[in-house]
Amino acid sequence: MTQSHPRISKAVIPAAGLGTRFLPATKATPKEMLPVVDKPAIQYVVEEAVSAGLSDVLMITGRNKRPLEDHFDRNYELESALTRKGDAQRLAKVQESSDLATMHYVRQGDPRGLGHAVLCAAPHVGDQPFAVLLGDDLIDPRDPLLARMVEIQEREGGSVIALMEVDPSQIHLYGCAAVEATGESDVVRVTNLVEKPDPSEAPSNLAIIGRYVLDPAVFDILRKTEPGRGNEIQLTDALQKLAEDEKAGGPVHGVIFKGRRYDTGDRGDYLRAIVRLACEREDLGPEFRTWLRSYVNEEM
């Protein structure tokens, strides 16, 4: 009989990064608040967590991140103005973000890496498994990656990471997994993890992307994890220890994702994400696609 594991209800979103790749835009505006069409990137991530059944969201923030809290809070003055105008459509959009989930916030303080940011969630998460969603990766809602990961974790226990095949020449940009097959085509057993390996030394072309479902045992390991690559506490190093020793809180499984992913952490990919999402919108797509074709034909 398949063992049943605790139901996951909490999501953690690290959002303390400085966003230096988008300077000067991020000098005073958090990178997570940069708009993707007409919603900030961070709202897409929270919506994804909620769609997977995770209604308790903890955001790990830092200095100058107050706009994140404001976005998911009520804005009574704006709501009142829209009500007086009878603008029900925009009023609903404004209220949507504040009604999405139960939001919590904690500051990371020192920027000591993703592993340290996850460790900041320990008092809130407690002894229950939880999800981690990185704000730079937007997963198309038509591809329910996180829900699949939650399903695997609740069935198998341990931790689950999202993996995606990349060109071998690009693997040095990611954490990389060595894996063993299971009875399911999209699920693998993770046996080894390497943070940003040289392509010649990478165990596979399976890159870790920004979705994790973690066993709380990861906290004890992170407390003992020394700074690694970049002099930061790496979540990959802690997951490697879980993969090595199932008794420590393993196993570690991977879900191989082949759906639509938008990387908003890179300027070029950020622009491509906006174009792709705008083209697919019912309210914007037809006119925008017509203009885009004309632009490409005439200017390119």
CSV table of C-alpha atoms in Angstrom, one decimal:
chain,number,residue,atom,x,y,z
A,1,MET,CA,0.0,0.0,0.0
A,2,THR,CA,1.3,3.5,-0.9
A,3,GLN,CA,2.2,5.4,2.2
A,4,SER,CA,0.4,8.7,2.8
A,5,HIS,CA,2.3,11.8,3.8
A,6,PRO,CA,1.2,15.1,5.3
A,7,ARG,CA,-0.8,17.4,3.1
A,8,ILE,CA,1.3,20.4,2.0
A,9,SER,CA,-0.2,23.8,2.6
A,10,LYS,CA,2.7,26.3,2.8
A,11,ALA,CA,4.7,27.9,0.1
A,12,VAL,CA,7.9,29.9,0.5
A,13,ILE,CA,9.0,32.5,-2.0
A,14,PRO,CA,12.5,33.9,-1.7
A,15,ALA,CA,12.5,37.5,-2.8
A,16,ALA,CA,15.4,39.2,-1.2
A,17,GLY,CA,17.7,39.5,-4.3
A,18,LEU,CA,19.0,42.9,-5.5
A,19,GLY,CA,18.0,42.4,-9.1
A,20,THR,CA,21.3,43.8,-10.4
A,21,ARG,CA,20.8,42.5,-13.9
A,22,PHE,CA,17.9,45.0,-14.3
A,23,LEU,CA,19.6,48.1,-13.0
A,24,PRO,CA,18.8,51.0,-13.1
A,25,ALA,CA,15.1,49.9,-13.1
A,26,THR,CA,15.6,47.9,-9.9
A,27,LYS,CA,17.5,50.7,-8.0
A,28,ALA,CA,14.2,51.6,-6.2
A,29,THR,CA,11.8,49.0,-7.5
A,30,PRO,CA,12.1,45.3,-6.5
A,31,LYS,CA,12.8,43.1,-9.5
A,32,GLU,CA,9.8,41.0,-8.5
A,33,MET,CA,7.5,44.0,-9.1
A,34,LEU,CA,8.6,44.5,-12.8
A,35,PRO,CA,5.5,44.0,-14.9
A,36,VAL,CA,5.0,41.1,-17.1
A,37,VAL,CA,2.3,42.5,-19.4
A,38,ASP,CA,0.1,44.1,-16.7
A,39,LYS,CA,0.9,42.1,-13.6
A,40,PRO,CA,4.1,42.0,-11.6
A,41,ALA,CA,6.1,38.9,-11.9
A,42,ILE,CA,5.6,38.0,-8.3
A,43,GLN,CA,1.8,37.8,-8.7
A,44,TYR,CA,2.1,35.0,-11.3
A,45,VAL,CA,4.2,33.0,-8.8
A,46,VAL,CA,1.7,33.5,-5.9
A,47,GLU,CA,-1.1,32.5,-8.3
A,48,GLU,CA,0.7,29.3,-9.1
A,49,ALA,CA,1.1,28.4,-5.5
A,50,VAL,CA,-2.6,29.0,-4.9
A,51,SER,CA,-3.5,26.9,-7.9
A,52,ALA,CA,-1.6,24.0,-6.4
A,53,GLY,CA,-3.6,24.3,-3.2
A,54,LEU,CA,-1.0,26.2,-1.2
A,55,SER,CA,-2.8,29.1,0.3
A,56,ASP,CA,-0.3,30.0,3.1
A,57,VAL,CA,2.5,32.0,1.5
A,58,LEU,CA,5.7,33.2,3.2
A,59,MET,CA,7.8,35.7,1.3
A,60,ILE,CA,11.5,36.1,2.2
A,61,THR,CA,12.2,39.8,1.7
A,62,GLY,CA,15.0,42.2,2.3
A,63,ARG,CA,15.6,46.0,2.3
A,64,ASN,CA,13.6,48.1,-0.2
A,65,LYS,CA,11.1,45.3,-0.7
A,66,ARG,CA,8.2,47.0,0.9
A,67,PRO,CA,6.3,47.3,-2.4
A,68,LEU,CA,5.9,43.6,-2.4
A,69,GLU,CA,3.9,43.8,0.8
A,70,ASP,CA,1.9,46.8,-0.4
A,71,HIS,CA,0.9,44.9,-3.6
A,72,PHE,CA,-0.7,42.1,-1.7
A,73,ASP,CA,-2.3,44.4,0.8
A,74,ARG,CA,-5.6,46.3,0.4
A,75,ASN,CA,-5.5,49.8,-1.1
A,76,TYR,CA,-8.6,51.4,0.2
A,77,GLU,CA,-8.0,54.8,-1.4
A,78,LEU,CA,-7.6,53.3,-4.9
A,79,GLU,CA,-10.5,50.9,-4.4
A,80,SER,CA,-12.7,53.8,-3.2
A,81,ALA,CA,-11.8,55.9,-6.3
A,82,LEU,CA,-12.6,53.0,-8.6
A,83,THR,CA,-15.9,52.4,-6.9
A,84,ARG,CA,-16.9,56.0,-7.3
A,85,LYS,CA,-16.1,55.8,-11.0
A,86,GLY,CA,-18.1,52.6,-11.3
A,87,ASP,CA,-15.0,50.8,-12.8
A,88,ALA,CA,-15.8,47.3,-11.6
A,89,GLN,CA,-13.4,45.6,-13.9
A,90,ARG,CA,-10.3,47.4,-12.6
A,91,LEU,CA,-11.6,47.2,-9.1
A,92,ALA,CA,-11.7,43.4,-9.4
A,93,LYS,CA,-8.1,43.4,-10.7
A,94,VAL,CA,-6.9,45.5,-7.8
A,95,GLN,CA,-8.7,43.4,-5.2
A,96,GLU,CA,-7.5,40.1,-6.8
A,97,SER,CA,-4.0,40.4,-5.5
A,98,SER,CA,-5.0,41.1,-1.9
A,99,ASP,CA,-7.5,38.2,-1.8
A,100,LEU,CA,-5.2,35.5,-3.3
A,101,ALA,CA,-3.6,34.0,-0.2
A,102,THR,CA,-2.7,34.4,3.4
A,103,MET,CA,0.5,36.3,3.1
A,104,HIS,CA,3.4,36.4,5.5
A,105,TYR,CA,6.8,38.2,5.3
A,106,VAL,CA,10.2,37.8,7.0
A,107,ARG,CA,13.4,39.6,6.2
A,108,GLN,CA,16.5,37.6,5.2
A,109,GLY,CA,18.9,40.2,6.5
A,110,ASP,CA,22.3,39.2,5.1
A,111,PRO,CA,22.2,38.0,1.5
A,112,ARG,CA,23.8,34.6,2.1
A,113,GLY,CA,22.3,32.6,-0.6
A,114,LEU,CA,19.2,30.6,-1.5
A,115,GLY,CA,19.9,28.0,1.2
A,116,HIS,CA,20.0,30.7,3.9
A,117,ALA,CA,16.8,32.3,2.5
A,118,VAL,CA,15.0,28.9,2.8
A,119,LEU,CA,16.4,28.5,6.3
A,120,CYS,CA,14.7,31.8,7.3
A,121,ALA,CA,11.4,30.0,6.7
A,122,ALA,CA,12.0,27.4,9.4
A,123,PRO,CA,10.0,29.1,12.2
A,124,HIS,CA,7.0,29.6,10.0
A,125,VAL,CA,7.0,26.2,8.3
A,126,GLY,CA,7.8,24.1,11.4
A,127,ASP,CA,7.9,20.3,10.9
A,128,GLN,CA,5.7,20.1,7.7
A,129,PRO,CA,6.8,19.7,4.1
A,130,PHE,CA,6.6,22.9,2.1
A,131,ALA,CA,7.1,24.3,-1.4
A,132,VAL,CA,9.7,26.8,-2.5
A,133,LEU,CA,9.0,28.9,-5.7
A,134,LEU,CA,11.7,31.1,-7.1
A,135,GLY,CA,10.3,34.3,-8.6
A,136,ASP,CA,12.5,34.4,-11.7
A,137,ASP,CA,10.8,31.3,-13.1
A,138,LEU,CA,7.2,31.7,-14.3
A,139,ILE,CA,5.5,28.4,-15.1
A,140,ASP,CA,2.5,28.6,-17.5
A,141,PRO,CA,-0.7,27.9,-15.6
A,142,ARG,CA,-1.7,25.4,-18.3
A,143,ASP,CA,1.3,23.2,-17.2
A,144,PRO,CA,0.6,22.3,-13.5
A,145,LEU,CA,4.2,21.5,-12.5
A,146,LEU,CA,3.9,22.4,-8.9
A,147,ALA,CA,0.7,20.3,-8.4
A,148,ARG,CA,2.5,17.3,-9.9
A,149,MET,CA,5.4,17.8,-7.5
A,150,VAL,CA,3.1,18.0,-4.5
A,151,GLU,CA,1.4,14.8,-5.7
A,152,ILE,CA,4.8,13.0,-5.8
A,153,GLN,CA,5.9,14.3,-2.5
A,154,GLU,CA,2.7,13.3,-0.7
A,155,ARG,CA,3.0,9.9,-2.2
A,156,GLU,CA,6.7,9.2,-1.8
A,157,GLY,CA,7.8,11.5,1.0
A,158,GLY,CA,11.2,13.2,1.1
A,159,SER,CA,11.8,16.1,-1.3
A,160,VAL,CA,11.0,16.7,-5.0
A,161,ILE,CA,12.8,19.1,-7.4
A,162,ALA,CA,11.8,20.3,-10.8
A,163,LEU,CA,14.2,19.4,-13.6
A,164,MET,CA,14.3,20.5,-17.2
A,165,GLU,CA,16.5,19.3,-20.1
A,166,VAL,CA,18.8,22.1,-21.4
A,167,ASP,CA,21.5,22.2,-24.0
A,168,PRO,CA,24.7,20.7,-22.5
A,169,SER,CA,26.6,23.9,-23.2
A,170,GLN,CA,24.2,25.8,-20.8
A,171,ILE,CA,24.3,23.4,-17.9
A,172,HIS,CA,27.0,25.5,-16.2
A,173,LEU,CA,24.3,28.1,-15.5
A,174,TYR,CA,22.2,25.7,-13.4
A,175,GLY,CA,22.3,23.1,-10.6
A,176,CYS,CA,22.5,19.7,-12.3
A,177,ALA,CA,21.2,16.3,-11.3
A,178,ALA,CA,22.3,12.7,-11.8
A,179,VAL,CA,19.2,10.5,-11.8
A,180,GLU,CA,17.8,7.0,-12.0
A,181,ALA,CA,14.7,6.1,-13.9
A,182,THR,CA,11.5,5.1,-12.1
A,183,GLY,CA,8.3,3.5,-13.4
A,184,GLU,CA,6.9,6.9,-14.5
A,185,SER,CA,8.3,8.7,-17.5
A,186,ASP,CA,8.3,12.2,-15.9
A,187,VAL,CA,9.6,11.1,-12.4
A,188,VAL,CA,13.2,10.2,-11.6
A,189,ARG,CA,15.2,9.3,-8.5
A,190,VAL,CA,18.0,11.9,-7.8
A,191,THR,CA,21.3,10.3,-6.8
A,192,ASN,CA,23.6,13.3,-7.1
A,193,LEU,CA,23.5,17.1,-7.4
A,194,VAL,CA,26.1,19.5,-8.6
A,195,GLU,CA,25.9,23.3,-8.5
A,196,LYS,CA,26.8,24.9,-11.9
A,197,PRO,CA,29.2,22.3,-13.1
A,198,ASP,CA,31.6,22.6,-16.0
A,199,PRO,CA,29.8,21.0,-19.0
A,200,SER,CA,32.6,18.4,-19.3
A,201,GLU,CA,31.9,17.3,-15.7
A,202,ALA,CA,28.1,17.5,-15.6
A,203,PRO,CA,26.4,14.2,-14.8
A,204,SER,CA,23.5,15.0,-17.1
A,205,ASN,CA,21.8,17.8,-19.0
A,206,LEU,CA,19.0,17.9,-16.4
A,207,ALA,CA,19.0,21.4,-14.9
A,208,ILE,CA,17.2,22.3,-11.6
A,209,ILE,CA,14.7,25.0,-12.2
A,210,GLY,CA,13.0,27.1,-9.5
A,211,ARG,CA,10.5,24.8,-8.0
A,212,TYR,CA,11.1,22.6,-4.9
A,213,VAL,CA,8.9,20.6,-2.5
A,214,LEU,CA,11.0,20.0,0.5
A,215,ASP,CA,11.0,17.8,3.6
A,216,PRO,CA,11.5,19.9,6.8
A,217,ALA,CA,14.7,17.8,7.5
A,218,VAL,CA,16.4,20.2,5.1
A,219,PHE,CA,16.4,22.8,7.8
A,220,ASP,CA,18.7,20.8,10.1
A,221,ILE,CA,21.1,20.2,7.2
A,222,LEU,CA,21.1,23.9,6.1
A,223,ARG,CA,22.0,24.9,9.7
A,224,LYS,CA,25.2,22.8,9.3
A,225,THR,CA,25.9,23.6,5.7
A,226,GLU,CA,29.1,25.7,5.1
A,227,PRO,CA,29.1,28.4,2.4
A,228,GLY,CA,29.8,26.8,-1.0
A,229,ARG,CA,29.9,28.2,-4.5
A,230,GLY,CA,29.9,32.0,-4.5
A,231,ASN,CA,30.6,31.9,-0.7
A,232,GLU,CA,26.8,31.4,-0.2
A,233,ILE,CA,24.8,28.7,1.5
A,234,GLN,CA,23.6,26.6,-1.4
A,235,LEU,CA,20.3,24.7,-1.2
A,236,THR,CA,21.7,22.3,-3.8
A,237,ASP,CA,24.4,21.2,-1.2
A,238,ALA,CA,21.7,20.4,1.4
A,239,LEU,CA,19.6,18.5,-1.2
A,240,GLN,CA,22.7,16.5,-2.1
A,241,LYS,CA,23.0,15.3,1.5
A,242,LEU,CA,19.3,14.3,1.5
A,243,ALA,CA,19.8,12.4,-1.7
A,244,GLU,CA,22.9,10.6,-0.3
A,245,ASP,CA,21.1,9.5,2.9
A,246,GLU,CA,17.4,8.7,2.9
A,247,LYS,CA,17.4,8.4,6.7
A,248,ALA,CA,18.3,12.1,6.9
A,249,GLY,CA,15.0,13.1,5.2
A,250,GLY,CA,15.3,11.6,1.7
A,251,PRO,CA,14.6,10.4,-0.8
A,252,VAL,CA,14.9,13.1,-3.4
A,253,HIS,CA,12.8,12.7,-6.6
A,254,GLY,CA,12.8,14.9,-9.7
A,255,VAL,CA,9.9,15.8,-12.0
A,256,ILE,CA,11.1,16.4,-15.5
A,257,PHE,CA,9.2,19.4,-16.8
A,258,LYS,CA,8.6,19.8,-20.6
A,259,GLY,CA,6.0,22.6,-20.5
A,260,ARG,CA,6.1,26.3,-20.9
A,261,ARG,CA,8.5,28.2,-18.7
A,262,TYR,CA,9.3,31.9,-18.8
A,263,ASP,CA,12.6,33.1,-17.3
A,264,THR,CA,12.2,36.6,-16.1
A,265,GLY,CA,15.6,36.8,-14.4
A,266,ASP,CA,17.4,37.5,-17.7
A,267,ARG,CA,16.6,40.7,-19.7
A,268,GLY,CA,16.3,38.9,-23.0
A,269,ASP,CA,14.1,36.1,-21.7
A,270,TYR,CA,12.1,38.7,-19.7
A,271,LEU,CA,11.2,40.5,-23.0
A,272,ARG,CA,10.4,37.2,-24.7
A,273,ALA,CA,8.1,36.3,-21.8
A,274,ILE,CA,6.2,39.5,-22.2
A,275,VAL,CA,5.8,39.0,-25.9
A,276,ARG,CA,4.7,35.4,-25.6
A,277,LEU,CA,2.2,36.1,-22.8
A,278,ALA,CA,0.8,39.1,-24.6
A,279,CYS,CA,0.3,37.2,-27.8
A,280,GLU,CA,-1.7,34.6,-25.9
A,281,ARG,CA,-4.0,37.0,-24.2
A,282,GLU,CA,-7.6,37.2,-25.5
A,283,ASP,CA,-7.9,40.9,-24.9
A,284,LEU,CA,-4.4,41.8,-26.3
A,285,GLY,CA,-3.3,39.0,-28.5
A,286,PRO,CA,-5.2,39.5,-31.8
A,287,GLU,CA,-4.2,43.2,-32.2
A,288,PHE,CA,-0.7,42.7,-30.8
A,289,ARG,CA,0.1,39.7,-33.0
A,290,THR,CA,-1.0,41.7,-36.1
A,291,TRP,CA,1.3,44.5,-35.1
A,292,LEU,CA,4.1,42.1,-34.3
A,293,ARG,CA,3.9,40.5,-37.7
A,294,SER,CA,3.9,43.8,-39.4
A,295,TYR,CA,6.9,45.0,-37.4
A,296,VAL,CA,8.9,41.9,-38.1
A,297,ASN,CA,8.1,42.1,-41.9
A,298,GLU,CA,8.8,45.8,-42.2
A,299,GLU,CA,11.6,46.4,-39.8
A,300,MET,CA,13.5,43.1,-39.6
